[in-house]
N, CA, C and O atoms as a DFTB+ gen file, in Angstrom:
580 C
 N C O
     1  1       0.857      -1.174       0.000
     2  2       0.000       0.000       0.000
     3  2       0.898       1.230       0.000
     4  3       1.889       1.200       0.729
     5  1       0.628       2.425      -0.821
     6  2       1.175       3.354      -0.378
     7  2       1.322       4.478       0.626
     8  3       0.252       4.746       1.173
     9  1       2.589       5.375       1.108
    10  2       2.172       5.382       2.286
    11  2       1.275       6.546       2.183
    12  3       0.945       7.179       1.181
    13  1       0.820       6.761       3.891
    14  2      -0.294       8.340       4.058
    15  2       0.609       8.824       4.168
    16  3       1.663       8.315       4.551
    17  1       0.380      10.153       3.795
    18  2       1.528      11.636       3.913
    19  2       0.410      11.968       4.826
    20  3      -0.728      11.504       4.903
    21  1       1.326      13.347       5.828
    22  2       0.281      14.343       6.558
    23  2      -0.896      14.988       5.180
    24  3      -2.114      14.929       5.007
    25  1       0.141      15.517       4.500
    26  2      -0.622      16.477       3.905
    27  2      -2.317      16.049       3.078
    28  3      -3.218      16.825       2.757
    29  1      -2.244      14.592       2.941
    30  2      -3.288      13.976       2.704
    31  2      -4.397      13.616       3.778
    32  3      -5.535      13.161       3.664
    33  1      -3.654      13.983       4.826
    34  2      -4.775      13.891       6.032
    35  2      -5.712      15.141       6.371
    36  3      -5.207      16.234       6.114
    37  1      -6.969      15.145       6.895
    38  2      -7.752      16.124       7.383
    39  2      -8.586      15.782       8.369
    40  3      -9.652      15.250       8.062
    41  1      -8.191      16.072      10.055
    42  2      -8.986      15.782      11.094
    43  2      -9.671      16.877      11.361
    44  3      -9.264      18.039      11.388
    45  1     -11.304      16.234      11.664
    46  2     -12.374      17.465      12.584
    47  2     -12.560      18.351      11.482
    48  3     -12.699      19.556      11.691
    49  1     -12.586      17.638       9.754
    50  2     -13.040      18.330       8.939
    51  2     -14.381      19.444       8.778
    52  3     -15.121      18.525       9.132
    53  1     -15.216      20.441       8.589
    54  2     -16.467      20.324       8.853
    55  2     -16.762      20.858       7.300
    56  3     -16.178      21.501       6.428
    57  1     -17.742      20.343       7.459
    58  2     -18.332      19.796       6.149
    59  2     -20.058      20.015       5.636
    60  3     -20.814      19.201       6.166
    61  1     -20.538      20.740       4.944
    62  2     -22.024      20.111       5.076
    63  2     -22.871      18.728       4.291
    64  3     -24.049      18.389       4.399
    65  1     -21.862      18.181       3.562
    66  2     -22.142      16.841       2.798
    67  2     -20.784      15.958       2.116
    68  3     -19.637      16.403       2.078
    69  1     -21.138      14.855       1.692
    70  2     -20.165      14.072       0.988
    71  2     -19.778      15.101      -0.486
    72  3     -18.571      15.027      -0.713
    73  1     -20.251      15.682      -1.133
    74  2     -19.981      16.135      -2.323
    75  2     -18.841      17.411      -1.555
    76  3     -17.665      17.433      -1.921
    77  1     -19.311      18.324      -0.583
    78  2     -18.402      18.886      -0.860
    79  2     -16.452      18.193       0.783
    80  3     -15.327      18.648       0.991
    81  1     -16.772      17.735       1.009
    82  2     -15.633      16.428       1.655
    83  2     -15.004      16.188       0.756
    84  3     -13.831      16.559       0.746
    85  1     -15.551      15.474      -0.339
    86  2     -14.442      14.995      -1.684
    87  2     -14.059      15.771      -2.122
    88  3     -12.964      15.640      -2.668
    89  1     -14.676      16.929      -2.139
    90  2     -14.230      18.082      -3.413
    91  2     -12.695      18.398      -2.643
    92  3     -11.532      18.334      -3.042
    93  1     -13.387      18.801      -1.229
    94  2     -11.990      19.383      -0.196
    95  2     -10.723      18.124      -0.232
    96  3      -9.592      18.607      -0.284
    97  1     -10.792      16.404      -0.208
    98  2      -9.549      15.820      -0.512
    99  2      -9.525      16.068      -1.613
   100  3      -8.335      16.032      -1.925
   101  1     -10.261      16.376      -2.681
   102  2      -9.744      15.951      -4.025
   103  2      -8.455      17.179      -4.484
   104  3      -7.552      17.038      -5.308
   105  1      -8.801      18.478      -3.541
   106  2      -8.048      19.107      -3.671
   107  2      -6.846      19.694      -3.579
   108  3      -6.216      20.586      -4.148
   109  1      -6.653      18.600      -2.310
   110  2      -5.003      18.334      -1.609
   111  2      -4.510      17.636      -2.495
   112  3      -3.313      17.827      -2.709
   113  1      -5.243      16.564      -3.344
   114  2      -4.071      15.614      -3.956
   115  2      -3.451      17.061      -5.163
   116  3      -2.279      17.191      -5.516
   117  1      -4.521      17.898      -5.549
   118  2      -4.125      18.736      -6.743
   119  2      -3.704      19.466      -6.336
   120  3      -3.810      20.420      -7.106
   121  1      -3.116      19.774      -5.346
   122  2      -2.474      21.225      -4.639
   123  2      -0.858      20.428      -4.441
   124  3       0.092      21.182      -4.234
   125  1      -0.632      19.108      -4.504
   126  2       0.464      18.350      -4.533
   127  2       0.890      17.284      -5.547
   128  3       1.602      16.288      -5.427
   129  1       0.246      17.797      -6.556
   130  2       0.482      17.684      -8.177
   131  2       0.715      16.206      -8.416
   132  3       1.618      15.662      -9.052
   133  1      -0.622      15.526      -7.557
   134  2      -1.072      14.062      -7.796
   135  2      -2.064      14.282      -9.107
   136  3      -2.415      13.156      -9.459
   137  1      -2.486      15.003      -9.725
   138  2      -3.413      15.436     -10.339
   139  2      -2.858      15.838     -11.631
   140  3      -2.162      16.853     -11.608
   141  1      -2.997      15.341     -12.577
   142  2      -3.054      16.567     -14.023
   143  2      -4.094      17.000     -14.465
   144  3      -3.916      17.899     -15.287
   145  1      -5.742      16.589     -14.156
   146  2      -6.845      17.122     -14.458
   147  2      -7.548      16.946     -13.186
   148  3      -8.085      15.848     -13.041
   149  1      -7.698      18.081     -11.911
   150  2      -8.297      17.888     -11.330
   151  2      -9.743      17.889     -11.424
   152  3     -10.088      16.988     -10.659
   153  1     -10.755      18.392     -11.928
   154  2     -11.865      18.226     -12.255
   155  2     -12.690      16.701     -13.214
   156  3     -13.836      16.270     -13.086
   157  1     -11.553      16.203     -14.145
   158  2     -11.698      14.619     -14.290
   159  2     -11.689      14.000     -13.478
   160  3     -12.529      13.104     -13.394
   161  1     -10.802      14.179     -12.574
   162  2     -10.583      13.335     -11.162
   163  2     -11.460      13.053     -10.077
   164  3     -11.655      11.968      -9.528
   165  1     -11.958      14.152      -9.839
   166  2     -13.355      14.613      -9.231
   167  2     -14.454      14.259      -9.871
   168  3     -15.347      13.647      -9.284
   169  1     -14.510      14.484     -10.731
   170  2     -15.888      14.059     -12.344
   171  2     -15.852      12.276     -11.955
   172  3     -16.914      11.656     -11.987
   173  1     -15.093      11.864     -11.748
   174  2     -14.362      10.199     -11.806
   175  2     -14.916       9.290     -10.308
   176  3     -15.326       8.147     -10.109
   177  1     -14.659      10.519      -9.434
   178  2     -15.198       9.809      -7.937
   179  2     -16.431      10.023      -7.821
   180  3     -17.249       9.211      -7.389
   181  1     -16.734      11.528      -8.335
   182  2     -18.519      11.731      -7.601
   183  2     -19.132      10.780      -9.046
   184  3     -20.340      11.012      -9.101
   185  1     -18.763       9.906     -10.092
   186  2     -19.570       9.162     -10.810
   187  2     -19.388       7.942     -10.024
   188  3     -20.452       7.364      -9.802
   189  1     -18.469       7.451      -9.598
   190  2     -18.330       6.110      -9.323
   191  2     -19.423       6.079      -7.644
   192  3     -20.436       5.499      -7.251
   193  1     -18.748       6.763      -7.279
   194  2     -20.325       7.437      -5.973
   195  2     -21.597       7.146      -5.698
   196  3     -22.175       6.500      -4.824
   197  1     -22.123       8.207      -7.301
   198  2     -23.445       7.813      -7.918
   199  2     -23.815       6.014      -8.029
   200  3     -24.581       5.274      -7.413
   201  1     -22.972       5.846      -8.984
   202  2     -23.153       4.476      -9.301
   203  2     -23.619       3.725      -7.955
   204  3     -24.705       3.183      -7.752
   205  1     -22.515       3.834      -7.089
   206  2     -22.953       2.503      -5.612
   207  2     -22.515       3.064      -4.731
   208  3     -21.374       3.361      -5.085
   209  1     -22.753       3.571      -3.365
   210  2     -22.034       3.438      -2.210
   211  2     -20.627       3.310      -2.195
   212  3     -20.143       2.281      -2.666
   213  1     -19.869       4.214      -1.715
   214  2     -18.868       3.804      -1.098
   215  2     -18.497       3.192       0.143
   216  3     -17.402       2.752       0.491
   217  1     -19.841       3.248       0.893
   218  2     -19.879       2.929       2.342
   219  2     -19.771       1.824       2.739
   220  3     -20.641       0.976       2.538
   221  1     -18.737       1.608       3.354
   222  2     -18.504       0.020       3.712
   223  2     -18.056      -0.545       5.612
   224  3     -17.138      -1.118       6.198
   225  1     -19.506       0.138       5.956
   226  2     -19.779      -0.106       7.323
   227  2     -18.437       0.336       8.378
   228  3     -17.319       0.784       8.123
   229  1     -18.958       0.067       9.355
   230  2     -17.834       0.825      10.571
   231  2     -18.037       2.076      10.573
   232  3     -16.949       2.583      10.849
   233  1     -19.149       3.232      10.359
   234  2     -18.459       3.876      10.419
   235  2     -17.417       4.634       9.059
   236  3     -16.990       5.786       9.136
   237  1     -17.205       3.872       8.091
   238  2     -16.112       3.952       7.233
   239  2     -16.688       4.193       5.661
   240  3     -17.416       3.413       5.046
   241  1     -16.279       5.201       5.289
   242  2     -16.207       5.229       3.418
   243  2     -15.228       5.561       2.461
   244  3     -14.665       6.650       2.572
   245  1     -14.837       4.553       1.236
   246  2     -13.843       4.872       0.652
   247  2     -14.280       5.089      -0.706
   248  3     -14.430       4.062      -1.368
   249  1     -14.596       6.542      -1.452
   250  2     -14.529       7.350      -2.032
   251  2     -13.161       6.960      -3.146
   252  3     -11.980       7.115      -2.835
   253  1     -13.424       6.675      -3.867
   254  2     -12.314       6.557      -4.897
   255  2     -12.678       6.235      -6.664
   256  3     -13.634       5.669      -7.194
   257  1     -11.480       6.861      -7.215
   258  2     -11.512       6.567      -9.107
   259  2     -10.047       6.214      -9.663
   260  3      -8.896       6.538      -9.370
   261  1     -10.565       5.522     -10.456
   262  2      -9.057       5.017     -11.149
   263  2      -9.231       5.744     -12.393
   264  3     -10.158       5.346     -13.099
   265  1      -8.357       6.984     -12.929
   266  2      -8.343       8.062     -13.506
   267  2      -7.095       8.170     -14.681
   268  3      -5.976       7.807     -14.318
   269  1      -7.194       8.444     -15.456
   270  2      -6.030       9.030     -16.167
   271  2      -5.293      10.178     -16.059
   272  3      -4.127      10.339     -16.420
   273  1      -6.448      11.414     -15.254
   274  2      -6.013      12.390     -14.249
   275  2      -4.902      12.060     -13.171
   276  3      -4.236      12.959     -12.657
   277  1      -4.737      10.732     -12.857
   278  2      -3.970      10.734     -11.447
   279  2      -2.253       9.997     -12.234
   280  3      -2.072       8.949     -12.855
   281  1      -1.500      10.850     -11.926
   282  2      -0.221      10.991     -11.996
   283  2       0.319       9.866     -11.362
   284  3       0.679       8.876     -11.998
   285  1       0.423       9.993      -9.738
   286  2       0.793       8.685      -9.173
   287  2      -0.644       8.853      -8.101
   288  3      -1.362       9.784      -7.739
   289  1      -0.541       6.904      -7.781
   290  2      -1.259       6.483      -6.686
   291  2      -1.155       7.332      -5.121
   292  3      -0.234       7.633      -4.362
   293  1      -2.855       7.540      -5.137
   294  2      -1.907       8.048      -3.676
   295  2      -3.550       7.725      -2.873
   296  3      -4.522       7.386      -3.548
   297  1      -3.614       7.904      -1.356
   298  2      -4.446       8.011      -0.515
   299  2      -4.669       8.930       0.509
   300  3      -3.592       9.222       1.029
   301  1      -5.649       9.530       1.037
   302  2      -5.823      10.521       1.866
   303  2      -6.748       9.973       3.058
   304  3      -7.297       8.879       2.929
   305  1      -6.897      10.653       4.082
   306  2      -7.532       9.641       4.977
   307  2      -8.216      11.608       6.043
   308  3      -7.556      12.585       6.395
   309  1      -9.762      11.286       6.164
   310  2     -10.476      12.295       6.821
   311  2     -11.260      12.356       7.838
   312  3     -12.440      12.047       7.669
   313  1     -10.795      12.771       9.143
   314  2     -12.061      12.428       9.801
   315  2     -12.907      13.203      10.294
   316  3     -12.259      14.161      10.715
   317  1     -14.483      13.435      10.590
   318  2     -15.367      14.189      10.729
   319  2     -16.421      13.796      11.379
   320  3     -16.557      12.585      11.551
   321  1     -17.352      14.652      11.860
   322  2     -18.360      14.531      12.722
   323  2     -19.095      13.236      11.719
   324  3     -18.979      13.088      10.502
   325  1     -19.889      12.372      12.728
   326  2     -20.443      11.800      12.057
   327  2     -21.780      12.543      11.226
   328  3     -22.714      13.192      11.695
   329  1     -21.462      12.166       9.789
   330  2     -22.668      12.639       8.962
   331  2     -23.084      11.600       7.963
   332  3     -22.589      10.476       7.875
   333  1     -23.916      12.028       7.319
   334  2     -25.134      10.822       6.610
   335  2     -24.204      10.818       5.477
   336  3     -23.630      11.848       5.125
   337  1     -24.018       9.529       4.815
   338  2     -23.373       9.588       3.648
   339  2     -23.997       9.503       2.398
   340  3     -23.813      10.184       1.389
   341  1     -25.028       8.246       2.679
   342  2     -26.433       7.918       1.732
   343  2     -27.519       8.278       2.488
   344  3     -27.478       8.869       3.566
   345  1     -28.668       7.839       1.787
   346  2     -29.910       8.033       2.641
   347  2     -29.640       6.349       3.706
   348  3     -29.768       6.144       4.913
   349  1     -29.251       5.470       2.601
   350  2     -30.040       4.105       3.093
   351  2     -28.635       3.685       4.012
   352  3     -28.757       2.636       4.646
   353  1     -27.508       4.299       4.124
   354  2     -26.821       3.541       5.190
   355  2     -26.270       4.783       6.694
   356  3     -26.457       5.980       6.913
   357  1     -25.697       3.893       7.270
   358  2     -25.449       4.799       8.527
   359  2     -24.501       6.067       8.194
   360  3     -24.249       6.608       7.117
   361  1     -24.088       6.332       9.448
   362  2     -23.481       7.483       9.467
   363  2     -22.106       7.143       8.897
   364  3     -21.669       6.007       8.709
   365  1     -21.560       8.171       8.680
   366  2     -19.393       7.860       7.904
   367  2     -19.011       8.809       9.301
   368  3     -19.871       9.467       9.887
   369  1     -17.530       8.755       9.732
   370  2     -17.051       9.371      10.431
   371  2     -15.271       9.526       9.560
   372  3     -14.658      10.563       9.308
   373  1     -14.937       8.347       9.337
   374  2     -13.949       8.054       8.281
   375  2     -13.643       8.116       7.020
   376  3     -13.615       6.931       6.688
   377  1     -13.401       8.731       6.124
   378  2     -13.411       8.447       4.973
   379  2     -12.146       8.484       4.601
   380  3     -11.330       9.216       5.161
   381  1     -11.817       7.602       3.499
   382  2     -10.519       7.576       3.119
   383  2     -10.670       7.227       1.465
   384  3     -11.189       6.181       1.076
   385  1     -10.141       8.257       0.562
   386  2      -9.785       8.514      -0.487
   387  2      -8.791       8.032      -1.190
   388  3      -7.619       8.045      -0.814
   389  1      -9.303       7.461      -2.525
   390  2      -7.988       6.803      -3.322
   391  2      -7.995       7.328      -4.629
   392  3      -9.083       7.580      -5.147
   393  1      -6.883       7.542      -5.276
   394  2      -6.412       7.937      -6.397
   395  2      -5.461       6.822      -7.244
   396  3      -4.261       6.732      -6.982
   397  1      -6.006       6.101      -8.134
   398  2      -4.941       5.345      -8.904
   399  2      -4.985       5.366     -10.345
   400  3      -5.953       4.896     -10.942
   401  1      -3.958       5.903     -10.971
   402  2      -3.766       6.214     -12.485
   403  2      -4.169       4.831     -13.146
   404  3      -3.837       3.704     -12.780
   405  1      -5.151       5.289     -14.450
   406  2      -5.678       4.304     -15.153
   407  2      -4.430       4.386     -16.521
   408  3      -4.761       5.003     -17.533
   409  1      -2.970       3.704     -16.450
   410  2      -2.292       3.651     -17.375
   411  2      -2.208       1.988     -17.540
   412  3      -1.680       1.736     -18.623
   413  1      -2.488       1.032     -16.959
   414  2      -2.468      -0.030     -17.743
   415  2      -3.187      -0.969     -16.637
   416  3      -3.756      -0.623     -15.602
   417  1      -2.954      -2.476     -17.261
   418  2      -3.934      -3.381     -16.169
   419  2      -4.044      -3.535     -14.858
   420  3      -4.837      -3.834     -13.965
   421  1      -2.452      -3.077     -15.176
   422  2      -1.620      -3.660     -13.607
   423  2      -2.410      -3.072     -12.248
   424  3      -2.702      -3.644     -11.197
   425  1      -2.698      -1.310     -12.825
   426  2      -3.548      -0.914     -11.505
   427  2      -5.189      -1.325     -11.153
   428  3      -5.836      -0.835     -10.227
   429  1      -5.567      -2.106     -11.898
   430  2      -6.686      -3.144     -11.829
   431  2      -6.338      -3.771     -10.497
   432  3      -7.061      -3.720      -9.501
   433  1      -5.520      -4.186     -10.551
   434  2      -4.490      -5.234      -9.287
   435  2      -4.350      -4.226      -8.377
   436  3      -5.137      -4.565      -7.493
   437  1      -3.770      -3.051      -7.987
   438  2      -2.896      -2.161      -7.295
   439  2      -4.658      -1.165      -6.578
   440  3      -4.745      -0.467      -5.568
   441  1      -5.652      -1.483      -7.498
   442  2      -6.997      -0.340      -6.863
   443  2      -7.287      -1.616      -5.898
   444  3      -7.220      -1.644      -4.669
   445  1      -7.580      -2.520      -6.673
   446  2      -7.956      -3.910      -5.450
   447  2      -7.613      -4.097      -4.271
   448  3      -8.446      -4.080      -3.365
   449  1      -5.930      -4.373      -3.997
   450  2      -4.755      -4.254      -3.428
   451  2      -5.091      -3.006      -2.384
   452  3      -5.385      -3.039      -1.189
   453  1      -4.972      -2.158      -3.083
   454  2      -5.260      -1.149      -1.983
   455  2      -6.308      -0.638      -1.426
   456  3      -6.281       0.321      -0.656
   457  1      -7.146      -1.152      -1.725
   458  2      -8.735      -0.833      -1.374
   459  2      -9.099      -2.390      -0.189
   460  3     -10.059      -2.219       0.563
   461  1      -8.462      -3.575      -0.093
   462  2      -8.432      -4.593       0.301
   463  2      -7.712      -4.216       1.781
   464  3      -8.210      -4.399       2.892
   465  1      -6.405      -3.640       1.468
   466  2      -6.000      -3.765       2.726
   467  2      -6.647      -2.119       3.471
   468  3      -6.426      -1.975       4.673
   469  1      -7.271      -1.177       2.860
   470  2      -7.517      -0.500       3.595
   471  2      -8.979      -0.885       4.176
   472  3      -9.407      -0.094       5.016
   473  1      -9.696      -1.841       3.895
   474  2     -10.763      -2.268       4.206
   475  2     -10.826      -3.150       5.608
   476  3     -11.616      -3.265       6.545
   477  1      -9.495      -3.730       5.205
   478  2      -8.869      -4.694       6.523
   479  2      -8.874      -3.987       7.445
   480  3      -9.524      -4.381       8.413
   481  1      -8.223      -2.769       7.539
   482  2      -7.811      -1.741       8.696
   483  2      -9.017      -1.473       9.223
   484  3      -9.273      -1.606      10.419
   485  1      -9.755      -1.111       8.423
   486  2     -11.323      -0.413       8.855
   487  2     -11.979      -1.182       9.958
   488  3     -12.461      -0.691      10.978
   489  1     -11.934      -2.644       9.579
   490  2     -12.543      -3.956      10.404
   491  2     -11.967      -4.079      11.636
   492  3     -12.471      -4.826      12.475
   493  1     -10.918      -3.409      11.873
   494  2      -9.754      -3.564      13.301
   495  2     -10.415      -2.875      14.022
   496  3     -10.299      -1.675      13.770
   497  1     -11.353      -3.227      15.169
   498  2     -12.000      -2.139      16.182
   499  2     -10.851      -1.082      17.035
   500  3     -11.184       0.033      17.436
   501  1      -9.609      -1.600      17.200
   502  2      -8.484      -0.957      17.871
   503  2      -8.043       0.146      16.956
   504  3      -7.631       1.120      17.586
   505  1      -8.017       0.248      15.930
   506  2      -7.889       0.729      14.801
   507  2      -8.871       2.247      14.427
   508  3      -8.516       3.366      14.054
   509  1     -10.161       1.682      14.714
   510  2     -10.771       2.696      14.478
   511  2     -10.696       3.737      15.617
   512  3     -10.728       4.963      15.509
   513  1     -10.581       2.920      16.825
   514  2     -10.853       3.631      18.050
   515  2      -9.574       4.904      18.074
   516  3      -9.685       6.017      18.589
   517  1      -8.282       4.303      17.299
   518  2      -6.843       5.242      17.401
   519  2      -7.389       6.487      16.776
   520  3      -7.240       7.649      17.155
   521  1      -8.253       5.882      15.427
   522  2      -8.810       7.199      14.239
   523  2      -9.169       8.158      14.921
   524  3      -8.510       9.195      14.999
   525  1     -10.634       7.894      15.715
   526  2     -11.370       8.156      16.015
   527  2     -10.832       9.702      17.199
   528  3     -11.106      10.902      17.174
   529  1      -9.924       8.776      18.171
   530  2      -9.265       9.886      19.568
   531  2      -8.061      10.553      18.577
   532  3      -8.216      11.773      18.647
   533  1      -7.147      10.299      17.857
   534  2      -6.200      10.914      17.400
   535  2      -6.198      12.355      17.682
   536  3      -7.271      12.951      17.590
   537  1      -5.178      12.968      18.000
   538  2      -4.534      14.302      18.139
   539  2      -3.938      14.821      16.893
   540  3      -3.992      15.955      16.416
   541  1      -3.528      14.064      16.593
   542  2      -2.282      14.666      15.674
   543  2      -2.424      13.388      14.288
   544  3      -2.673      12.184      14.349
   545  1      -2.134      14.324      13.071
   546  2      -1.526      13.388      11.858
   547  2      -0.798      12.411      11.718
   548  3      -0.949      11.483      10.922
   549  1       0.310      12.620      12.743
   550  2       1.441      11.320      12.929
   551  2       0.502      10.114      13.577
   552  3       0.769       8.916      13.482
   553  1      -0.421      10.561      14.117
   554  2      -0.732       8.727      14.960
   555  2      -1.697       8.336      13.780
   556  3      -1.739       7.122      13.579
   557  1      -2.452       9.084      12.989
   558  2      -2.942       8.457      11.993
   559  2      -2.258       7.573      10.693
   560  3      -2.629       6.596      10.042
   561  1      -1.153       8.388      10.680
   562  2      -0.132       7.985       9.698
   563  2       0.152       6.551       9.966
   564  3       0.052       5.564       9.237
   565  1       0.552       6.696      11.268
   566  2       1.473       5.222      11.748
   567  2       0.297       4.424      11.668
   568  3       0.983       3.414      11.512
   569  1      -0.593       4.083      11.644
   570  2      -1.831       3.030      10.904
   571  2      -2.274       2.274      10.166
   572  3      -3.041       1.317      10.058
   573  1      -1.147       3.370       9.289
   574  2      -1.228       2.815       7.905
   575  2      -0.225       2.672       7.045
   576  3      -0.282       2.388       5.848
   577  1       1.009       2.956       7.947
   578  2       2.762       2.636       7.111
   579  2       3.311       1.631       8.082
   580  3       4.435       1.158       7.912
């Protein structure tokens, strides 16, 4: 997996919905030139969104597109008051964002891969609980490197 940087992190975000949350990571990755079309990139997650849920219980949603916009792979990780993500599932408090360049099969393997083990993490009740109290960027970091 690759690792979290601070700068991809955002604790005690406030927010008034999922559309604009993504907009705010989508914009760190493009402010750190993970991005060559940020608005494809964005266009890429809030479709895949639409399509199904990202919500994958705990507590937890992972928001992500495999893009031709995205330069290199990367992940961001956010946490926030709990708010409604869909109508039909619970609340998100977590969300964690993925970016993986659509240049050949291989990241077929590498979105899986990394969407697998960040799913694992999610399931770790010790895990969430670190998310959840965290102070600082560094204890989130260490979570996930």
């Amino acid at each position: 997996m690759d690792k979290l940087i601070p700068a991809f992190i955002e604790l005690n975000i406030e927010v008034q919905n999922k559309f604009q949350l993504i907009s705010s990571l989508v914009d760190k990755f493009d402010q750190k030139g993970i991005l060559s079309e940020k608005k494809e990139y964005l266009d890429a997650v809030l479709e895949r969104e639409n399509l199904l849920s990202t919500y994958c219980g705990y507590n937890v949603a992972i928001p992500h597109a495999v893009s031709k916009s995205v330069k290199n792979s990367a992940f961001g990780f956010c946490r926030t008051k709990p708010m409604e993500w869909d109508k039909n599932d619970e609340h998100v408090q977590f969300i964690l964002i993925l970016a993986i360049p659509d240049s050949s099969n291989s990241n077929e393997s590498k979105h899986i891969d990394m969407m697998s083990q960040i799913a694992s993490l999610a399931l770790e009740e010790e895990i969430r609980k670190i998310w959840k109290s965290a102070k600082s960027k560094d204890v989130i970091t260490k979570t996930f490197n």
